[in-house]
XYZ file of C-alpha atoms in Angstrom:
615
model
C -51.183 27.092 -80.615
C -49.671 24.787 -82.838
C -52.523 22.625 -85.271
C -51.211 18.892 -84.499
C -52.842 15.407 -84.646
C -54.722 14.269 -82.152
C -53.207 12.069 -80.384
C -55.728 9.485 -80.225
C -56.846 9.000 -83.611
C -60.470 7.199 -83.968
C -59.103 4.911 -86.437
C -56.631 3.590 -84.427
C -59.529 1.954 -82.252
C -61.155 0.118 -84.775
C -61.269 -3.621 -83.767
C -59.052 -4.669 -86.691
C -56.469 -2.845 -85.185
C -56.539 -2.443 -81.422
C -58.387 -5.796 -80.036
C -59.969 -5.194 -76.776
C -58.872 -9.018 -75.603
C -55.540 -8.044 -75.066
C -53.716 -8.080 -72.859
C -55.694 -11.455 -71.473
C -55.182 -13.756 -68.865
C -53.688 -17.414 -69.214
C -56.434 -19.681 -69.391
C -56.488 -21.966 -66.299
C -55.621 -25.411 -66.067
C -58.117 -27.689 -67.263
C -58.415 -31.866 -66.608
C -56.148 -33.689 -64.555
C -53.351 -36.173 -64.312
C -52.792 -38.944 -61.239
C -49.970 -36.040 -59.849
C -52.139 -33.124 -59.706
C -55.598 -36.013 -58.725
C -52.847 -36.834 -55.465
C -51.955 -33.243 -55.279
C -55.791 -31.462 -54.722
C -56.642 -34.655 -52.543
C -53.561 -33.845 -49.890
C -53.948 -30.214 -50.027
C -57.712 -29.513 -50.677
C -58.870 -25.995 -50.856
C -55.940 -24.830 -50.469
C -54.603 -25.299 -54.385
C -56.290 -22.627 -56.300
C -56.435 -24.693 -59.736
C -54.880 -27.715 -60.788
C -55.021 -29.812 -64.059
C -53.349 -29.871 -67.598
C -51.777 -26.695 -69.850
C -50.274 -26.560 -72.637
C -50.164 -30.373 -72.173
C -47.821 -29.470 -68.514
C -48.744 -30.399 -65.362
C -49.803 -27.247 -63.242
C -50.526 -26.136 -59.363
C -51.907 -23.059 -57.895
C -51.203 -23.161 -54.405
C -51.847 -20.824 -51.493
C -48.365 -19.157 -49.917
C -49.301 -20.402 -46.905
C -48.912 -23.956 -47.969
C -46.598 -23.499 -50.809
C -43.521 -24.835 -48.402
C -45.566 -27.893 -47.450
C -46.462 -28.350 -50.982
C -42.720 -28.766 -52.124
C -41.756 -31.202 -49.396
C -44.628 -33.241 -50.295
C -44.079 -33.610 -54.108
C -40.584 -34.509 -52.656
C -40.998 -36.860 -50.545
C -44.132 -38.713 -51.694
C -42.602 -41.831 -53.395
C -44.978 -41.657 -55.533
C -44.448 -38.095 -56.620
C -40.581 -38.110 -56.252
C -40.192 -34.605 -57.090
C -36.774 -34.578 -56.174
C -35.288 -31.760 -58.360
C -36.268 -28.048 -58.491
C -34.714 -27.156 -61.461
C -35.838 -23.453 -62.180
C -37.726 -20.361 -59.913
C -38.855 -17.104 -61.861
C -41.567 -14.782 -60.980
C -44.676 -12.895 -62.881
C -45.319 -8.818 -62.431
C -49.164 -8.862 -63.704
C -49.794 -5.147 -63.282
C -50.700 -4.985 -66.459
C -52.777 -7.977 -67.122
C -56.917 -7.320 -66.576
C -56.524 -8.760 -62.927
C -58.951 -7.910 -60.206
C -58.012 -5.124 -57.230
C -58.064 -8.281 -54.632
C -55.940 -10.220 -57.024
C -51.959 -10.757 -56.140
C -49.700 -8.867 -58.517
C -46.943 -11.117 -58.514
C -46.683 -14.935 -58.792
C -44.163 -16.953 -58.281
C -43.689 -19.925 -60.948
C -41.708 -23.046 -60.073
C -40.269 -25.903 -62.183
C -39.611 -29.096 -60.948
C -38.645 -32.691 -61.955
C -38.621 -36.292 -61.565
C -35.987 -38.055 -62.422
C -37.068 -41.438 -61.356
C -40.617 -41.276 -63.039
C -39.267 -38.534 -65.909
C -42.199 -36.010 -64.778
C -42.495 -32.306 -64.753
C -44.851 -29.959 -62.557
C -44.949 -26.391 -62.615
C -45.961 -24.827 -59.552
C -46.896 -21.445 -59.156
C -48.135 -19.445 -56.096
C -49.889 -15.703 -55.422
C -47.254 -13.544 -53.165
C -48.802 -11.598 -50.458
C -47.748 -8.361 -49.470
C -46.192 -6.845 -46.607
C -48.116 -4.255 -45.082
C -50.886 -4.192 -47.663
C -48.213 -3.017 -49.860
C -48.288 -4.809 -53.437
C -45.056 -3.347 -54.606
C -43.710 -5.524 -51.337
C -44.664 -8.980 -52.471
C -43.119 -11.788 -50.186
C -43.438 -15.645 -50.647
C -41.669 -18.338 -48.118
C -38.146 -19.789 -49.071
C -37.893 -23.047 -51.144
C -34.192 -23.408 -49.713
C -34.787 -25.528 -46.763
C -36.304 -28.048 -49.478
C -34.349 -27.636 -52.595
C -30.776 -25.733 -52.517
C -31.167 -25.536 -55.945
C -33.823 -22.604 -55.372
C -30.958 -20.447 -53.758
C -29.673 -18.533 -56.757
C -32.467 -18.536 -58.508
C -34.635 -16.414 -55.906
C -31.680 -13.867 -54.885
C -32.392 -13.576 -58.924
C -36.471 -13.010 -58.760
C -35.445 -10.399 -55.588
C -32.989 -8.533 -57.472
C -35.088 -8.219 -60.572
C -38.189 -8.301 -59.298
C -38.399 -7.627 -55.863
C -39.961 -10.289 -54.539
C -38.860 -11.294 -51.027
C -38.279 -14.756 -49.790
C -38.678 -15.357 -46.300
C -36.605 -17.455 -44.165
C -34.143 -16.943 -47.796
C -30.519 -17.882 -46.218
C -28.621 -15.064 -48.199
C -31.086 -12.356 -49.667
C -28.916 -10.718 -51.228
C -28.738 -9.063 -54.971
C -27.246 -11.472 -57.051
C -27.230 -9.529 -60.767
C -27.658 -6.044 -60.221
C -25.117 -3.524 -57.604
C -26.290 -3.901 -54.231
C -27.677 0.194 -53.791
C -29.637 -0.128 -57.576
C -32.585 1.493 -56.592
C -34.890 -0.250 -58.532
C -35.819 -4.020 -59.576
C -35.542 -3.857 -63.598
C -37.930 -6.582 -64.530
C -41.139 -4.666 -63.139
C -43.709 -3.719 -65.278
C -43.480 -0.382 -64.090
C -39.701 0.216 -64.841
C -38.748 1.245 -68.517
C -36.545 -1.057 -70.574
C -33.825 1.292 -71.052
C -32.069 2.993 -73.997
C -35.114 3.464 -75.901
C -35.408 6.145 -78.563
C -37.479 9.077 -78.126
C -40.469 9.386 -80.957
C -40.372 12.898 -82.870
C -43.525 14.234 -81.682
C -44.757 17.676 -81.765
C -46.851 17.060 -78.191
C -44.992 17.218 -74.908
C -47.318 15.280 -72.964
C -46.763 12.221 -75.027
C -47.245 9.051 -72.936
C -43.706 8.354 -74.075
C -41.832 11.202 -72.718
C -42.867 9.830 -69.032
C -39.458 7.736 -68.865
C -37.270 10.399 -70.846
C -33.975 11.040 -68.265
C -35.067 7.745 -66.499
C -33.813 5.149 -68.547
C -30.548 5.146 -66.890
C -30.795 4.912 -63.412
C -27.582 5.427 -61.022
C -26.526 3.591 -58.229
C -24.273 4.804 -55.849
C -20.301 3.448 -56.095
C -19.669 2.454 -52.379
C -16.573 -0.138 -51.463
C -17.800 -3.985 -51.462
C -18.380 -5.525 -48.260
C -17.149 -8.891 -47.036
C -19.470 -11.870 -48.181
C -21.083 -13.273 -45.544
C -19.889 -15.885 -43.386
C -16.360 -15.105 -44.572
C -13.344 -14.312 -41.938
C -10.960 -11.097 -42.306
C -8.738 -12.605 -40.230
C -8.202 -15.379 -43.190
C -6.706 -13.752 -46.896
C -9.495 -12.931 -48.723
C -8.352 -12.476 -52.550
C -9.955 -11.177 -56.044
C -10.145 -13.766 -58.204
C -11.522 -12.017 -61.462
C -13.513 -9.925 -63.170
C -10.393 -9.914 -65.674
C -9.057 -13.131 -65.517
C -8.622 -15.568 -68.214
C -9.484 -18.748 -65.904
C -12.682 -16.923 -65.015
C -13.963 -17.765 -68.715
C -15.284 -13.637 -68.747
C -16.078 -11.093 -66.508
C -16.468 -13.409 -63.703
C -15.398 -12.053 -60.197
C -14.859 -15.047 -57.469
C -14.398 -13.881 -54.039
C -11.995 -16.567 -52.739
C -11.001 -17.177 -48.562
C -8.218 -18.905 -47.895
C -6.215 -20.197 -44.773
C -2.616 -20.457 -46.490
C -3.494 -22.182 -50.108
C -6.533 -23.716 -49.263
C -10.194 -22.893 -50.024
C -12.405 -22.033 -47.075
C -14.987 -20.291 -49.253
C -15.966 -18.756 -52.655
C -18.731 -16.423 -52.999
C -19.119 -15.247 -57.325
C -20.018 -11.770 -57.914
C -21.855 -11.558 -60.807
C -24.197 -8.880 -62.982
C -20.426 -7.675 -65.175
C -21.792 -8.756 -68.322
C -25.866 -8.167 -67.500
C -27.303 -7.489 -70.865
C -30.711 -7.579 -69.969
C -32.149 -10.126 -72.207
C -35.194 -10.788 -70.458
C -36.259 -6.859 -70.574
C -35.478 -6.906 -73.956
C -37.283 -10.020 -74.666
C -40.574 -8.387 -73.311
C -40.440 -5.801 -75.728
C -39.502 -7.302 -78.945
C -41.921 -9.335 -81.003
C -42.008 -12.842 -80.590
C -40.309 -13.693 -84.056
C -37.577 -10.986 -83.513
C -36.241 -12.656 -80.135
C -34.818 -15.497 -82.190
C -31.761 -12.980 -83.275
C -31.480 -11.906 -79.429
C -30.731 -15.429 -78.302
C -27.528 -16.223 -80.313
C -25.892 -13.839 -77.920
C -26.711 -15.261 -75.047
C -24.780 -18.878 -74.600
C -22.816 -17.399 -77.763
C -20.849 -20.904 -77.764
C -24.216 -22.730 -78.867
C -26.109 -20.475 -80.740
C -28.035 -22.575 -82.521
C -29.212 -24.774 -79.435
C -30.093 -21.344 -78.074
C -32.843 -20.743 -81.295
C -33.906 -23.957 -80.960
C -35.438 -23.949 -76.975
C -36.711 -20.713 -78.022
C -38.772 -21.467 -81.123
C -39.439 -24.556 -79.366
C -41.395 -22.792 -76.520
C -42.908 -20.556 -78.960
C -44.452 -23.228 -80.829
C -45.514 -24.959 -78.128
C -47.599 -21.608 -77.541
C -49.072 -21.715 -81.064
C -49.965 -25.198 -81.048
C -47.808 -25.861 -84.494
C -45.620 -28.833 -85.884
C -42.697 -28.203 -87.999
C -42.298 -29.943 -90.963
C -40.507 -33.078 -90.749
C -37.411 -32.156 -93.018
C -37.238 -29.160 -90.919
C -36.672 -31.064 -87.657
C -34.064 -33.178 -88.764
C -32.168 -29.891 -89.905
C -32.788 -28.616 -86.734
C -31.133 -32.369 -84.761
C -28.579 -31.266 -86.898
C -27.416 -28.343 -86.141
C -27.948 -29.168 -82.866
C -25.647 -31.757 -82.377
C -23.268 -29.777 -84.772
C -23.034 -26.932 -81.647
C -22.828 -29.603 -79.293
C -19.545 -31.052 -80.344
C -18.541 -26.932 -81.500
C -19.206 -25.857 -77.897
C -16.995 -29.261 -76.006
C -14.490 -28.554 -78.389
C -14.420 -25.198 -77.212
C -14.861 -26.348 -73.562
C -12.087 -29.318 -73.871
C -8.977 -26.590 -75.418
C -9.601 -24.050 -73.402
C -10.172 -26.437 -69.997
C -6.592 -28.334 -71.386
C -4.885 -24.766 -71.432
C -6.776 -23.622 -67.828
C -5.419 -26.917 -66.156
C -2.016 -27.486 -67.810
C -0.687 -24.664 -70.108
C 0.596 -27.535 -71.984
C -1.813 -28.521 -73.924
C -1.461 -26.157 -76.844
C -1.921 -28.900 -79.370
C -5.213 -29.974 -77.949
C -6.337 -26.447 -78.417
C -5.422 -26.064 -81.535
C -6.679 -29.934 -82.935
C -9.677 -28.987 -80.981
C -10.006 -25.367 -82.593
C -9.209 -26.713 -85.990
C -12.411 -29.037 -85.769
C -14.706 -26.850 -84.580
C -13.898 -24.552 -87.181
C -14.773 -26.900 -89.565
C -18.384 -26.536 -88.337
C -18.407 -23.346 -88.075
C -17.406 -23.336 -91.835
C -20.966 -25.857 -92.359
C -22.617 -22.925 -90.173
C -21.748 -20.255 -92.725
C -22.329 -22.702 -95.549
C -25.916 -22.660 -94.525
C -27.130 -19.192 -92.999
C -24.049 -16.907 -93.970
C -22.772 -16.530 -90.278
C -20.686 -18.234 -87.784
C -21.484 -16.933 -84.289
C -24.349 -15.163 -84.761
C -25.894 -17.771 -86.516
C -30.170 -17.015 -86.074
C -30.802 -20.039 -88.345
C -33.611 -22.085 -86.705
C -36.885 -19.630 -87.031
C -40.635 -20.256 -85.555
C -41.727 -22.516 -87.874
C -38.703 -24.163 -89.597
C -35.420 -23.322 -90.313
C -34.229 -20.172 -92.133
C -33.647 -21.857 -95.795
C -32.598 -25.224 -96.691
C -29.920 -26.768 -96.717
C -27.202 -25.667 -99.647
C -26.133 -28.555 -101.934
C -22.814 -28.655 -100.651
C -23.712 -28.921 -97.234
C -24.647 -32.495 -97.012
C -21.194 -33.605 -98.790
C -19.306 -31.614 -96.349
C -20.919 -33.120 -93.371
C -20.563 -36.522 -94.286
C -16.724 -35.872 -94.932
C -16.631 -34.431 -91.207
C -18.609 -37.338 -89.761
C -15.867 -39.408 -91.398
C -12.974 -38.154 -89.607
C -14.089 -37.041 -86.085
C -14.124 -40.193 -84.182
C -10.854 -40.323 -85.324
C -9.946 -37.120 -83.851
C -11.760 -37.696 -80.409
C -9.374 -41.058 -80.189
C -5.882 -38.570 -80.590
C -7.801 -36.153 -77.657
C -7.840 -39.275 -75.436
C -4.854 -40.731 -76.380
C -3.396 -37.300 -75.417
C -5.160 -36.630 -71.993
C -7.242 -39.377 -70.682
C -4.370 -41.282 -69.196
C -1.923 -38.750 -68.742
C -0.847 -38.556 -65.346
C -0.757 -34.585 -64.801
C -4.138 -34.348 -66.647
C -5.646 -36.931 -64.208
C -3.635 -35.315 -61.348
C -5.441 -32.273 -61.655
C -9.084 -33.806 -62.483
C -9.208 -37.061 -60.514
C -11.061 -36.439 -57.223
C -11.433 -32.981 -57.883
C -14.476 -31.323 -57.457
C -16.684 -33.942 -56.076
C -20.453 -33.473 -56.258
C -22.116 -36.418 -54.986
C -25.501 -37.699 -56.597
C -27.578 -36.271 -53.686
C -25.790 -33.126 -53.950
C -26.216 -32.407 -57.931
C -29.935 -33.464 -57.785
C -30.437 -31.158 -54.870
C -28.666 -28.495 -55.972
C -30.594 -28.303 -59.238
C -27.739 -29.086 -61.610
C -28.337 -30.658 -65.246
C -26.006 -31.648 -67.888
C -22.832 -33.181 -67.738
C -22.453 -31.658 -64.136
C -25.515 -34.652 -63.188
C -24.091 -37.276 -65.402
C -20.678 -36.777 -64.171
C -22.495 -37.922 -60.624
C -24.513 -40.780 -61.656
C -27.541 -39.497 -62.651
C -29.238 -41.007 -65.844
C -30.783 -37.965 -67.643
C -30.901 -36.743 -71.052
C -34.368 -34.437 -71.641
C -33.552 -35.921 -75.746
C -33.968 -39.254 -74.414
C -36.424 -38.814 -71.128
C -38.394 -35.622 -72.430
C -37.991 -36.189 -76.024
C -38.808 -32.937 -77.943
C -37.694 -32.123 -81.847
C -38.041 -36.011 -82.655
C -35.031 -36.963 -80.661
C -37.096 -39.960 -80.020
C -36.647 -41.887 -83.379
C -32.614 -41.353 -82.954
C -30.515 -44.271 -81.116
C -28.156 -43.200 -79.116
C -27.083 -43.831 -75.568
C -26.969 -41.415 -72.492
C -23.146 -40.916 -70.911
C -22.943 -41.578 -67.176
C -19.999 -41.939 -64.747
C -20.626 -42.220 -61.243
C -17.543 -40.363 -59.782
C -19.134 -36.843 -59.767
C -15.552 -35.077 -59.584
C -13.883 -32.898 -62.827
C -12.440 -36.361 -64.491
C -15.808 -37.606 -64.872
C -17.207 -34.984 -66.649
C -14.496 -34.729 -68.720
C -15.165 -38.514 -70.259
C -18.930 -37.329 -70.147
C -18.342 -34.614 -73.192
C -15.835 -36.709 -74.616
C -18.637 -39.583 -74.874
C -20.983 -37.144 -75.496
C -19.617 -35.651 -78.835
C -19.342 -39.785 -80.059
C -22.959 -39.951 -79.389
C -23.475 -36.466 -81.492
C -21.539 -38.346 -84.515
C -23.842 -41.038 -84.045
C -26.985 -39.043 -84.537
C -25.721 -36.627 -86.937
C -25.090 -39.972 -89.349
C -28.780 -40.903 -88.574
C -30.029 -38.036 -89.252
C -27.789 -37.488 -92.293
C -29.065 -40.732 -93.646
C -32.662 -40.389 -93.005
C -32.991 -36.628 -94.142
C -36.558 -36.318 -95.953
C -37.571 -34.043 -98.763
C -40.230 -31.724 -98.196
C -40.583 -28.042 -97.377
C -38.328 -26.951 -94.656
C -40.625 -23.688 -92.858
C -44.174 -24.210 -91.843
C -46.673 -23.619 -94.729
C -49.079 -21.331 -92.729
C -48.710 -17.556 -93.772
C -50.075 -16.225 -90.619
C -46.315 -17.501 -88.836
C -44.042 -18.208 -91.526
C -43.198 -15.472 -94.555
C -44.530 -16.363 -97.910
C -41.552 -17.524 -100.555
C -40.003 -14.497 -102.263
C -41.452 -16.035 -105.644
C -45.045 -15.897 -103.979
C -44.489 -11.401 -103.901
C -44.405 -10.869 -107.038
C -47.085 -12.772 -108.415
C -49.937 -13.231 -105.027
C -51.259 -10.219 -103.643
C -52.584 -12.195 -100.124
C -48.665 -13.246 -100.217
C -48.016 -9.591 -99.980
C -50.322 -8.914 -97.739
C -49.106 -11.769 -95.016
C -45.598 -10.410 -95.752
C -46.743 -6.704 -94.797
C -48.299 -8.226 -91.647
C -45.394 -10.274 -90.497
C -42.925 -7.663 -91.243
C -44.938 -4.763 -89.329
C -46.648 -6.562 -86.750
C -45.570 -9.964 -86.302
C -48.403 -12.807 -85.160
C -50.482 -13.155 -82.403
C -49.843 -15.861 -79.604
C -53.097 -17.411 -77.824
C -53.128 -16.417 -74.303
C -50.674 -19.066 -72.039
C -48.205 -20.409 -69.617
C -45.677 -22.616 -70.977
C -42.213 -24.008 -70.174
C -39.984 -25.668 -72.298
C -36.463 -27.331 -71.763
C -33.930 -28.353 -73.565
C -30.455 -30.398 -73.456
C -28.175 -27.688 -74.471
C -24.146 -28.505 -74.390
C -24.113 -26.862 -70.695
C -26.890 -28.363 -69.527
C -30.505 -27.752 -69.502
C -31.460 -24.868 -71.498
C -34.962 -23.722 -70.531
C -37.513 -20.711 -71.679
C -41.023 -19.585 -69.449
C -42.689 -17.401 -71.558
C -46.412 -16.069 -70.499
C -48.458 -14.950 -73.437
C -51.212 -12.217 -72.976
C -52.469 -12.630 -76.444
C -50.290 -9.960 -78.110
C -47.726 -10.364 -80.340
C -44.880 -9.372 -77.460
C -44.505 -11.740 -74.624
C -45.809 -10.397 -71.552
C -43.057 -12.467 -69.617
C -39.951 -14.140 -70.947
C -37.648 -16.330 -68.793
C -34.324 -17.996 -69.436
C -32.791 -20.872 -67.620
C -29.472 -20.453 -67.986
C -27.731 -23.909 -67.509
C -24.442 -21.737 -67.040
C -25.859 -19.878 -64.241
C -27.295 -22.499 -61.823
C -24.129 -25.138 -62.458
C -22.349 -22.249 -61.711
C -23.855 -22.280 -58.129
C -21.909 -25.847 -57.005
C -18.778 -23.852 -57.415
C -18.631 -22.890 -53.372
C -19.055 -26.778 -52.269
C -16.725 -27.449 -54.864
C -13.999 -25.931 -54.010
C -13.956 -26.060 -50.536
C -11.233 -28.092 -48.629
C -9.178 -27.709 -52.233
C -6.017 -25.345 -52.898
C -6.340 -22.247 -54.925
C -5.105 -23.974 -58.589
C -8.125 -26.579 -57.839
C -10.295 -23.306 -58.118
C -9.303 -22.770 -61.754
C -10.282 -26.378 -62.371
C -13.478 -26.493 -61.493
C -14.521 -23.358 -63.404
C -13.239 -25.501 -65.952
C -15.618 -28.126 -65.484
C -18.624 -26.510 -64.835
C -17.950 -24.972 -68.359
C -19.688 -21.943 -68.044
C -20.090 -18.542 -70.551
C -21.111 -15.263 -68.738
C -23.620 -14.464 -71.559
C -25.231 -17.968 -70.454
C -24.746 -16.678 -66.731
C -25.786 -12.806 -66.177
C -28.196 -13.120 -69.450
């Protein structure tokens, strides 16, 4: 018999290593706000807690009630919940719940546009036949269409069924995957097997498992679809599908009768991964995602995670961080407007190419600062990676100079041009009613009237100390969000210049060694530097036990990340809103009643990238 280690070694349960708090619960709501007061009074007994987290409004409600609940926040005029904006779901099998306790929640995010108010909602599932690996909550889609993507999402990836759900269907994964990948109880995938000299390691439990097959069978015809109408492939290789986007599309003759998207090509997973990488090692993971605004992506992340840790940047570091925000704004609608000009047209090769050559002039200010271009993983927990070069500021300024300049020759080029407003004008109509129910943000809701910015109405990274107006037109079809980003980039010049002007000395990462790494200088010469360094590097820091949620305005829309903290230095559930993926839900009602060349449009003008949409 072979002489090994142990495999539980007594020093590895020493406190200092192994604390027996974690994993821990989310600490429930505490106080209360006039919503929540309303709320409890209307539904009594029946909401489990209610009160104030993480300074967020939050609602435990029976499932029984949870139906009754939403049409209530809804309807109340003075509630006026009137958007539903994101759904997700909680597997707490590992979390030190009771036996009687439910294993899965469901967690709910909506808004008021009217009184600029947010309330999460979340609600215990009960299971079918005693089963808990058969959780099942009732619908949200009678109330809010917006909820209908979003929970064929939580019952791919987490099996949690939706009754009275209009289309339960798998929405990410193939339709026979035998298994719902964001359990607990389902390995991440790909990981590397530990040399070990013991065969009943805990880890060799998933080796063979981590790819799991599903049977290739023929797709089957969407529902509500007719065979006796052409039904035609639009995608997954197809350069107006903006990536591996497939579009089922019906037609009678040229015109649209319905579009169902087929989606899960590009699923990378990020969520999985997310809940098995340390908090500070994420950041790199989210460049990939919407891979047109990296740096927008960082900044909702570290956002949420400092919400969490109950920490303020420094103040030089958040005007960086305005800044290269509103850099990848205009980067990402110059993407959107050269490639939407060459969808529409294919004449508008010198748009794409003006449009190309500024954008690559930030991208240049990109590398200038963190090395990369893409990829960028600038903004960290805390701060920003390093400061700002020299250079960087003289560069900018020159930019700032020139680009309203450059937006006039866009518009001089398109906005009047008859085929351009041919193809846009009355195309694609969302009304106001129908963005706000259907959960859509961004340039999609101002295109349609709706007066939102979350910079402006949910001010987060100082946004509030900028001037700067919103940009709403009232059409809602593809014309009106086109003036929207045109607008929108002006209004980006206008803060950049504020922010360029008003940029204040100081350190630009948190000075607190238990989040932020020491200096470099600090190694050689501190040994508790060291020391923090070794700590950081090897086990990252811990995040006190929560529930938060925190949005953003991205360049697609509302960017938004749930992460639940058990106290470790992993989250125990990370979420992302994709603003690509629920815009990209109004693409059916768009189309419909259009010809097949409107179909190309629209994609367009939702602007969507399929890293932003399968995530």
């Amino acid at each position: 018999m072979l002489n090994v280690s142990p495999r539980y070694r007594e020093y590895e349960t020493l406190p200092g290593l192994n604390d027996p708090s974690i994993p821990a619960l989310a600490p429930v709501p505490t106080g209360e706000s006039e919503d929540t007061k309303r709320i409890v009074e209307r539904f009594g007994e029946d909401i489990l807690e209610a009160g104030l987290h993480n300074g967020q409004q939050m609602v435990y409600v029976k499932p029984e009630r949870l139906v009754e609940l939403a049409e209530f926040v809804k309807n109340d005029p003075s509630l006026a919940y009137e958007a539903l904006v994101d759904v997700t779901a909680i597997d707490r099998l590992k979390l030190p719940i009771a036996g009687s306790d439910a294993r899965f929640h469901t967690a709910y995010q909506l808004r008021s546009y009217q009184r600029k108010q947010h309330l999460m909602i979340l609600s215990p599932a009960n299971s079918i036949d005693g089963d808990p690996t058969k959780p099942t909550v009732p619908s949200l889609a009678g109330v809010f269409a917006g909820a209908i993507w979003p929970e064929r999402e939580v019952l791919d990836l987490m099996g949690v069924n939706f009754a009275g759900h209009p289309d339960p269907r798998r929405i990410l994964m193939p339709e026979r995957w035998p298994y719902h990948p964001l359990r607990k109880d389902i390995p991440e995938g790909g990981e590397e097997v530990p040399f070990t000299l013991t065969w009943d390691d805990p880890q060799f439990e998933t080796l063979g498992k981590q790819v799991l097959p599903a049977e290739s069978v023929e797709p089957a015809l969407p529902p509500g679809m007719d065979i006796q109408n052409m039904v035609l492939n639009m995608g997954p290789h197809h350069p107006s599908t903006h990536g591996v986007l497939r579009l089922v599309v019906e037609l009678d003759g040229e015109t649209v009768v319905n579009i169902d998207p087929d989606l899960g090509y590009l699923h990378s997973g990020f969520e999985k991964t997310g809940e098995n990488k340390r908090y500070k090692d994420f950041v790199y993971y989210t460049d990939r995602m919407d891979y047109l605004s990296p740096m927008l992506n960082n900044f909702g992340y570290c956002l949420t995670v400092e919400k969490l840790l109950g920490i303020d940047v420094p103040e030089r570091a958040k005007v960086i961080r305005v800044i290269m925000g509103e850099l990848q704004r205009i980067a990402s609608h110059l993407f959107w407007l050269g490639t939407h000009v060459m969808d529409v047209s294919g004449t508008g090769l010198a748009v794409m190419m003006y449009a190309t050559r500024e954008r690559e002039r930030i991208l240049d200010l990109f590398e200038m600062a963190c090395g990369a271009r893409l990829t960028v993983s600038y903004l960290r927990i805390g701060g920003v990676w390093k400061d700002l070069p020299p250079a960087f500021l003289t560069n900018l300024r020159d930019l700032l100079a020139i680009l309203p300049r450059y937006f006039d020759d866009y518009e001089s080029m398109m906005t009047d041009a008859p085929v351009w407003q041919e193809r846009l004008q009355g195309i694609g109509y969302l009304s106001r009613a129908d963005v706000i129910n259907m959960g859509l943000t961004g340039p999609m809701l101002r295109g349609s009237g709706v007066d939102w910015d979350l910079r402006r109405d949910a001010p987060y990274g100082d946004y509030q100390n900028y001037d700067f107006k919103v940009p709403v037109f009232t059409d809602g079809d593809c014309y009106a969000r086109y003036l929207v980003r045109i607008e929108e980039m002006r209004q980006s010049v206008r803060i950049l210049e504020q922010a360029v002007n008003n940029l204040p000395d100081g350190i630009f990462r948190i000075d607190d060694r238990k989040v932020s790494l020491p200096p470099r200088a600090e190694l050689d010469v501190s040994m508790e530097a060291l020391i923090h360094h070794f700590k950081l590097m090897t086990e990252g820091f811990r995040v006190p036990p929560g529930i938060v949620y925190q949005g953003i305005e991205a360049s697609k829309g509302e960017l938004g990340y749930f992460v639940v903290s058990d106290g470790s230095a992993v989250p125990y559930r990370l979420h992302v809103r994709g603003p690509s993926f629920n815009n990209l839900f109004a693409i059916s009602k768009m189309c419909k009643g259009l010809t097949i060349s409107d179909v190309v449009t629209n994609i367009g003008s939702i602007d969507i990238v399929l890293g932003d949409v399968d995530r």
